[in-house]
CSV table of C-alpha atoms in Angstrom, one decimal:
chain,number,residue,atom,x,y,z
A,21,MET,CA,96.8,96.5,112.0
A,22,GLU,CA,97.5,98.1,108.7
A,23,PHE,CA,98.3,101.3,108.3
A,24,ARG,CA,97.3,103.4,104.7
A,25,ILE,CA,99.1,107.0,104.4
A,26,CYS,CA,97.3,107.6,101.4
A,27,GLU,CA,93.7,106.8,102.9
A,28,VAL,CA,94.2,109.6,106.2
A,29,ILE,CA,95.5,111.6,104.1
A,30,ALA,CA,113.6,118.4,90.6
A,31,ILE,CA,114.1,120.4,88.8
A,32,THR,CA,115.9,123.0,86.7
A,33,ALA,CA,119.2,122.9,87.9
A,34,CYS,CA,121.9,125.3,85.8
A,35,VAL,CA,125.4,123.8,85.2
A,36,LEU,CA,128.2,125.7,86.2
A,37,CYS,CA,130.6,126.6,83.1
A,38,LEU,CA,132.9,124.4,83.0
A,39,LEU,CA,135.2,125.8,80.6
A,40,GLY,CA,132.5,127.1,78.5
A,41,SER,CA,129.1,126.5,78.1
A,42,ALA,CA,127.1,124.0,79.5
A,43,PRO,CA,123.5,122.5,78.7
A,44,SER,CA,121.0,122.5,81.9
A,45,ILE,CA,120.5,119.4,83.5
A,46,ALA,CA,117.2,119.2,85.6
A,47,GLN,CA,117.1,116.0,88.7
A,48,LYS,CA,114.5,113.7,88.2
A,49,ALA,CA,111.6,112.9,91.1
A,50,TYR,CA,110.3,109.7,92.3
A,51,ILE,CA,106.8,109.2,93.6
A,52,THR,CA,105.4,106.1,94.8
A,53,ASN,CA,102.0,105.5,93.7
A,54,SER,CA,100.3,102.8,96.6
A,55,ASP,CA,97.8,101.5,94.1
A,56,SER,CA,99.4,101.5,91.2
A,57,ASN,CA,102.6,99.5,92.7
A,58,ASN,CA,104.8,101.4,91.2
A,59,VAL,CA,106.8,104.9,90.6
A,60,LEU,CA,106.9,107.5,88.4
A,61,VAL,CA,109.6,109.5,87.5
A,62,ILE,CA,109.5,113.0,86.5
A,63,ASP,CA,111.5,114.8,85.1
A,64,THR,CA,111.9,118.2,86.8
A,65,ALA,CA,113.0,120.5,84.5
A,66,MET,CA,109.5,119.9,82.0
A,67,ASN,CA,107.2,118.7,85.0
A,68,THR,CA,106.9,115.3,82.6
A,69,VAL,CA,106.3,111.7,83.2
A,70,ILE,CA,109.3,110.1,81.5
A,71,ALA,CA,109.5,106.8,82.9
A,72,THR,CA,107.0,104.0,85.1
A,73,ILE,CA,109.1,101.5,87.5
A,74,ALA,CA,107.1,98.7,88.9
A,75,VAL,CA,108.2,97.8,91.9
A,76,GLY,CA,106.4,95.9,95.0
A,77,LYS,CA,103.1,95.7,96.5
A,78,PHE,CA,101.7,99.3,98.0
A,79,PRO,CA,104.7,101.4,97.9
A,80,GLN,CA,105.3,104.7,100.2
A,81,GLY,CA,108.5,105.5,101.4
A,82,VAL,CA,111.0,106.6,99.0
A,83,ALA,CA,114.3,108.0,99.1
A,84,VAL,CA,117.4,108.8,96.8
A,85,SER,CA,121.0,108.5,97.7
A,86,PRO,CA,122.8,111.7,98.4
A,87,ASP,CA,124.8,110.4,95.5
A,88,GLY,CA,121.5,110.2,93.3
A,89,ARG,CA,122.8,106.9,92.0
A,90,LYS,CA,119.6,104.9,93.6
A,91,VAL,CA,116.0,105.1,95.1
A,92,TYR,CA,115.2,102.9,97.7
A,93,VAL,CA,111.1,102.4,97.7
A,94,ALA,CA,109.6,100.5,100.7
A,95,ASN,CA,106.5,98.3,99.8
A,96,GLU,CA,104.7,97.8,102.6
A,97,LEU,CA,102.1,95.1,101.5
A,98,SER,CA,105.9,93.1,100.1
A,99,ASN,CA,108.1,93.4,102.9
A,100,THR,CA,110.7,94.2,100.3
A,101,VAL,CA,112.5,97.5,99.4
A,102,SER,CA,113.1,98.1,95.8
A,103,VAL,CA,116.2,99.3,94.8
A,104,ILE,CA,116.9,101.5,91.1
A,105,ASP,CA,119.3,102.8,89.2
A,106,THR,CA,118.9,106.1,88.3
A,107,ALA,CA,121.0,106.2,85.5
A,108,LYS,CA,118.6,103.2,83.6
A,109,ASP,CA,115.8,103.7,86.2
A,110,LYS,CA,115.2,99.9,86.4
A,111,VAL,CA,115.4,97.6,89.9
A,112,THR,CA,118.1,96.1,90.0
A,113,ALA,CA,117.5,94.1,93.9
A,114,THR,CA,114.7,93.8,95.9
A,115,ILE,CA,115.4,93.2,99.6
A,116,PRO,CA,113.3,91.5,101.9
A,117,VAL,CA,112.8,93.4,105.4
A,118,GLY,CA,110.4,93.5,108.4
A,119,ILE,CA,106.8,93.2,108.6
A,120,GLU,CA,104.8,96.7,106.1
A,121,PRO,CA,108.1,98.6,106.0
A,122,ALA,CA,106.2,102.8,105.4
A,123,GLY,CA,109.8,104.8,105.7
A,124,VAL,CA,112.8,105.0,104.1
A,125,ALA,CA,116.1,106.8,104.5
A,126,VAL,CA,119.2,107.0,103.4
A,127,SER,CA,122.8,108.1,105.2
A,128,PRO,CA,125.0,111.2,104.1
A,129,ASP,CA,127.8,108.4,103.0
A,130,ALA,CA,125.3,106.6,101.0
A,131,LYS,CA,126.5,103.4,102.6
A,132,LYS,CA,123.2,102.2,105.1
A,133,VAL,CA,119.7,102.7,104.6
A,134,TYR,CA,117.0,102.5,107.0
A,135,ILE,CA,114.0,100.9,106.6
A,136,THR,CA,111.2,101.5,109.6
A,137,ASN,CA,108.9,98.1,109.7
A,138,PHE,CA,105.1,99.6,110.6
A,139,GLY,CA,102.9,96.2,110.7
A,140,PHE,CA,101.7,94.4,113.8
A,141,SER,CA,102.4,96.2,116.1
A,142,SER,CA,105.9,96.2,114.6
A,143,LYS,CA,108.9,98.1,117.1
A,144,SER,CA,111.7,98.1,114.4
A,145,VAL,CA,113.6,99.5,112.1
A,146,SER,CA,116.1,97.5,109.5
A,147,VAL,CA,119.2,98.5,108.4
A,148,ILE,CA,120.1,97.4,105.0
A,149,ASN,CA,124.1,97.8,103.8
A,150,THR,CA,125.4,98.9,100.1
A,151,GLU,CA,125.6,95.0,99.5
A,152,ASN,CA,121.8,94.8,99.1
A,153,LYS,CA,121.7,93.0,102.2
A,154,ALA,CA,119.2,93.7,105.3
A,155,THR,CA,122.1,93.8,108.1
A,156,THR,CA,121.2,94.1,111.4
A,157,THR,CA,116.9,95.2,113.3
A,158,ILE,CA,117.0,97.8,116.2
A,159,SER,CA,114.3,97.9,118.1
A,160,VAL,CA,112.3,101.3,118.4
A,161,GLY,CA,108.6,102.5,119.5
A,162,THR,CA,105.5,100.5,118.4
A,163,GLY,CA,104.2,101.6,114.9
A,164,PRO,CA,107.2,103.0,113.5
A,165,VAL,CA,106.8,105.3,110.2
A,166,GLY,CA,108.9,108.6,109.3
A,167,VAL,CA,112.7,108.1,109.6
A,168,ALA,CA,115.4,110.6,109.2
A,169,VAL,CA,118.9,110.4,109.4
A,170,SER,CA,121.4,113.8,110.7
A,171,PRO,CA,123.6,115.9,108.6
A,172,ASP,CA,126.6,114.5,109.8
A,173,GLY,CA,125.1,110.1,109.9
A,174,ARG,CA,125.8,109.7,113.7
A,175,LYS,CA,122.3,109.8,114.8
A,176,VAL,CA,118.9,108.5,113.2
A,177,TYR,CA,115.6,109.6,114.1
A,178,VAL,CA,112.6,107.9,113.9
A,179,ALA,CA,108.6,109.0,114.3
A,180,ASN,CA,106.9,106.3,116.2
A,181,TYR,CA,103.0,106.5,115.4
A,182,ASP,CA,101.5,104.7,117.8
A,183,SER,CA,103.9,105.1,121.0
A,184,MET,CA,103.7,109.0,120.6
A,185,THR,CA,107.2,109.2,120.3
A,186,VAL,CA,111.1,109.7,118.6
A,187,SER,CA,113.3,107.1,119.0
A,188,VAL,CA,117.0,108.7,118.5
A,189,ILE,CA,119.4,105.9,116.9
A,190,ASN,CA,123.2,106.0,118.0
A,191,THR,CA,124.6,105.1,114.3
A,192,ALA,CA,127.8,103.4,115.1
A,193,ARG,CA,126.4,101.2,117.7
A,194,ASN,CA,122.9,100.4,116.1
A,195,ARG,CA,121.0,101.5,119.7
A,196,VAL,CA,118.5,103.6,120.7
A,197,ILE,CA,119.9,106.2,123.1
A,198,ALA,CA,116.8,108.5,123.5
A,199,ARG,CA,113.2,108.6,123.8
A,200,ILE,CA,111.6,112.0,123.0
A,201,PRO,CA,107.9,111.7,123.9
A,202,VAL,CA,105.9,114.0,121.4
A,203,GLY,CA,102.2,114.5,122.6
A,204,THR,CA,99.6,112.4,122.5
A,205,HIS,CA,98.2,112.4,119.2
A,206,PRO,CA,100.3,110.4,116.4
A,207,VAL,CA,103.6,110.8,114.7
A,208,VAL,CA,103.9,110.0,111.0
A,209,GLU,CA,106.8,112.0,109.6
A,210,VAL,CA,110.6,113.3,110.9
A,211,ALA,CA,113.1,115.8,109.1
A,212,VAL,CA,116.2,117.7,110.8
A,213,SER,CA,117.6,120.7,110.2
A,214,PRO,CA,120.7,121.1,107.6
A,215,ASP,CA,122.2,121.9,109.9
A,216,GLY,CA,121.5,118.8,112.5
A,217,ARG,CA,120.4,121.3,115.5
A,218,LYS,CA,117.0,120.8,115.1
A,219,VAL,CA,113.9,118.3,114.4
A,220,TYR,CA,110.7,118.2,113.2
A,221,VAL,CA,108.0,116.0,113.4
A,222,THR,CA,104.3,115.9,112.6
A,223,SER,CA,101.5,115.2,115.1
A,224,LEU,CA,98.4,114.2,112.8
A,225,GLY,CA,95.8,114.0,115.2
A,226,ALA,CA,96.7,117.2,116.9
A,227,ASN,CA,97.5,119.5,113.5
A,228,THR,CA,101.1,120.6,114.8
A,229,VAL,CA,104.7,120.2,114.5
A,230,SER,CA,106.7,119.5,117.4
A,231,VAL,CA,110.2,120.9,117.4
A,232,ILE,CA,113.4,119.0,119.1
A,233,ASN,CA,116.6,120.6,120.0
A,234,SER,CA,118.8,118.2,119.1
A,235,ALA,CA,121.1,118.2,121.5
A,236,THR,CA,118.9,118.0,124.7
A,237,ASN,CA,116.1,115.9,123.1
A,238,LYS,CA,113.4,117.7,124.3
A,239,VAL,CA,110.3,118.8,122.5
A,240,ILE,CA,111.3,123.2,122.6
A,241,ASN,CA,107.9,124.3,120.2
A,242,ILE,CA,104.7,123.0,119.4
A,243,ILE,CA,103.4,124.9,115.9
A,244,PRO,CA,99.7,124.4,114.8
A,245,VAL,CA,99.2,124.0,111.4
A,246,GLY,CA,96.6,122.7,108.8
A,247,ILE,CA,94.4,119.3,109.4
A,248,ASP,CA,96.2,116.4,109.5
A,249,PRO,CA,99.6,117.0,109.1
A,250,ILE,CA,101.7,114.5,107.3
A,251,GLY,CA,105.0,115.3,105.2
A,252,LEU,CA,107.2,117.9,105.9
A,253,ALA,CA,110.9,118.7,104.5
A,254,VAL,CA,113.1,121.9,105.3
A,255,SER,CA,114.6,123.9,103.0
A,256,PRO,CA,118.0,124.0,101.9
A,257,ASP,CA,119.1,126.6,103.5
A,258,GLY,CA,117.1,125.6,106.3
A,259,ARG,CA,114.9,129.2,106.4
A,260,ASN,CA,111.8,127.6,106.1
A,261,LEU,CA,110.0,123.8,107.2
A,262,TYR,CA,107.1,123.1,104.4
A,263,VAL,CA,104.4,120.6,105.7
A,264,ALA,CA,101.9,119.1,103.7
A,265,ASN,CA,98.2,119.0,105.2
A,266,SER,CA,96.0,116.2,104.2
A,267,GLY,CA,92.7,118.1,105.4
A,268,SER,CA,89.1,116.7,105.5
A,269,THR,CA,87.9,113.8,103.8
A,270,GLY,CA,87.3,115.2,100.1
A,271,LYS,CA,88.3,118.9,100.4
A,272,PRO,CA,91.8,119.9,99.0
A,273,GLY,CA,94.5,119.8,101.3
A,274,THR,CA,97.1,122.4,101.5
A,275,VAL,CA,100.8,123.1,102.7
A,276,SER,CA,102.2,125.4,105.2
A,277,VAL,CA,105.4,127.3,105.2
A,278,ILE,CA,107.0,127.9,108.5
A,279,ALA,CA,109.9,130.4,109.2
A,280,THR,CA,112.2,128.3,111.2
A,281,ALA,CA,113.8,131.5,113.0
A,282,ASN,CA,110.7,132.0,115.0
A,283,ASN,CA,108.6,128.9,114.7
A,284,THR,CA,105.7,130.7,112.6
A,285,VAL,CA,103.7,129.8,109.8
A,286,THR,CA,103.9,132.6,107.1
A,287,ALA,CA,101.9,131.4,104.5
A,288,THR,CA,99.4,128.4,103.4
A,289,ILE,CA,99.2,126.7,100.1
A,290,PRO,CA,96.4,125.3,98.8
A,291,VAL,CA,97.6,122.0,96.9
A,292,GLY,CA,95.5,118.7,95.7
A,293,THR,CA,93.9,116.2,97.3
A,294,SER,CA,95.0,114.7,100.6
A,295,PRO,CA,98.6,115.5,100.1
A,296,GLY,CA,101.2,113.1,102.0
A,297,GLY,CA,105.0,113.5,101.2
A,298,LEU,CA,106.8,116.7,99.8
A,299,SER,CA,110.2,116.9,99.1
A,300,VAL,CA,112.2,120.4,98.1
A,301,ASN,CA,114.6,120.5,95.0
A,302,PRO,CA,118.1,121.3,95.6
A,303,ASP,CA,118.2,124.9,94.9
A,304,GLY,CA,115.2,125.4,97.2
A,305,SER,CA,113.0,126.9,94.5
A,306,LYS,CA,111.0,124.5,94.3
A,307,ILE,CA,108.6,122.0,96.3
A,308,TYR,CA,106.5,118.7,95.1
A,309,VAL,CA,103.5,117.3,96.9
A,310,ALA,CA,102.4,114.5,96.4
A,311,ASN,CA,98.3,114.2,96.4
A,312,ALA,CA,97.2,111.4,97.1
A,313,ALA,CA,93.4,111.3,96.4
A,314,SER,CA,94.5,113.8,93.4
A,315,ASN,CA,96.7,111.2,92.2
A,316,THR,CA,98.6,114.3,91.6
A,317,VAL,CA,101.9,116.1,91.8
A,318,SER,CA,101.7,119.7,93.0
A,319,VAL,CA,104.7,122.0,91.7
A,320,ILE,CA,105.0,124.9,94.5
A,321,ASP,CA,107.2,127.9,93.4
A,322,THR,CA,108.6,129.0,97.1
A,323,ALA,CA,108.9,132.6,95.8
A,324,SER,CA,105.6,133.3,95.3
A,325,ASN,CA,104.7,130.6,97.3
A,326,LYS,CA,101.8,129.3,94.2
A,327,VAL,CA,101.2,126.5,93.0
A,328,ILE,CA,102.5,126.4,89.1
A,329,ALA,CA,102.2,123.2,88.0
A,330,THR,CA,100.4,119.8,88.4
A,331,VAL,CA,101.4,116.3,86.8
A,332,SER,CA,99.1,113.9,86.8
A,333,VAL,CA,100.7,110.6,88.3
A,334,GLY,CA,99.3,107.0,89.0
A,335,ARG,CA,97.1,106.2,91.5
A,336,HIS,CA,97.3,106.7,95.6
A,337,PRO,CA,100.8,108.3,95.4
A,338,VAL,CA,102.0,108.8,98.6
A,339,ALA,CA,105.8,109.3,98.3
A,340,LEU,CA,107.3,109.9,102.0
A,341,GLY,CA,110.4,110.8,101.9
A,342,LEU,CA,113.1,112.6,100.2
A,343,PHE,CA,112.1,111.3,96.6
A,344,ILE,CA,114.2,114.2,94.2
A,345,GLN,CA,117.6,113.9,93.6
A,346,PRO,CA,120.3,115.6,94.8
A,347,SER,CA,122.0,118.0,92.3
A,348,PRO,CA,125.2,116.8,90.6
A,349,LYS,CA,128.7,117.6,91.6
A,350,PHE,CA,131.2,119.0,88.9
A,351,HIS,CA,134.6,119.7,89.2
A,352,ARG,CA,136.1,121.7,87.0
A,353,THR,CA,138.7,120.7,84.4
A,354,PRO,CA,142.0,121.9,84.9
A,355,GLN,CA,143.4,124.4,82.7
A,356,LYS,CA,147.1,123.3,80.8
């Protein structure tokens, strides 16, 4: 069985003044182009492509480490993960993992990377350490795709496409401690709220997002969204959830904006065709959406909920995961 998400389907940050004025520094967005076998780097200050990085075959999942120094790319048809140095925007390592890796997530301390292996009824997650070696394999549900780590790093949540479940992994023991049923339709992506209390999962065929209470590991709400939802991301303040609805074949997709306080859709934003992955920039002011069939990335202003820019990228951009660099950390220099 082969999985092709694209078929079903950062931004300027002002640097604090440090003993005077300082220039603005923008994060970079890393977009996987499945049919181009590369990653395009977008300067989010100007919304222009500044680099093209060759990786493995059919890259899909992507994640920037919390320290912003590395990017991990899941190459589905190469059964590998490419490691990119963000300072040079070059691949520094290629790591063999399981069959058809799809999703990627990095622990908060940047010491572990979790890779879902989707292909041929696979039921595993590979764990990579900082030495760029796959150190262990964890059994999960069938066809794992989306993966996310809790803010405290103690749990990993895996969306199992074929099992219609979410596996909860204890990171200290590398063992599944809970399996959460999330309906009768395939599930694709998963995201955790900034406070770690809620987990969100897209159900592709059901056109819904399931809300899980992380304390009880039970579904507490089901939110109707657009057609065939895939990617999702929570705003940094936790107030909004953004969901990419891949939509009907050949027609533009949408992004649903959900208020997390009451789990209601407050806006629906038209984007490109077959949107898949999306990510929110560090200050929550912009959303970047990869449109697989349009070969573009839509940039949404969260204040107006409108597309303010469209960036042309490679063929079939998917970009499932947190693909925008976090804000750089600055320390005030002590005054003498």
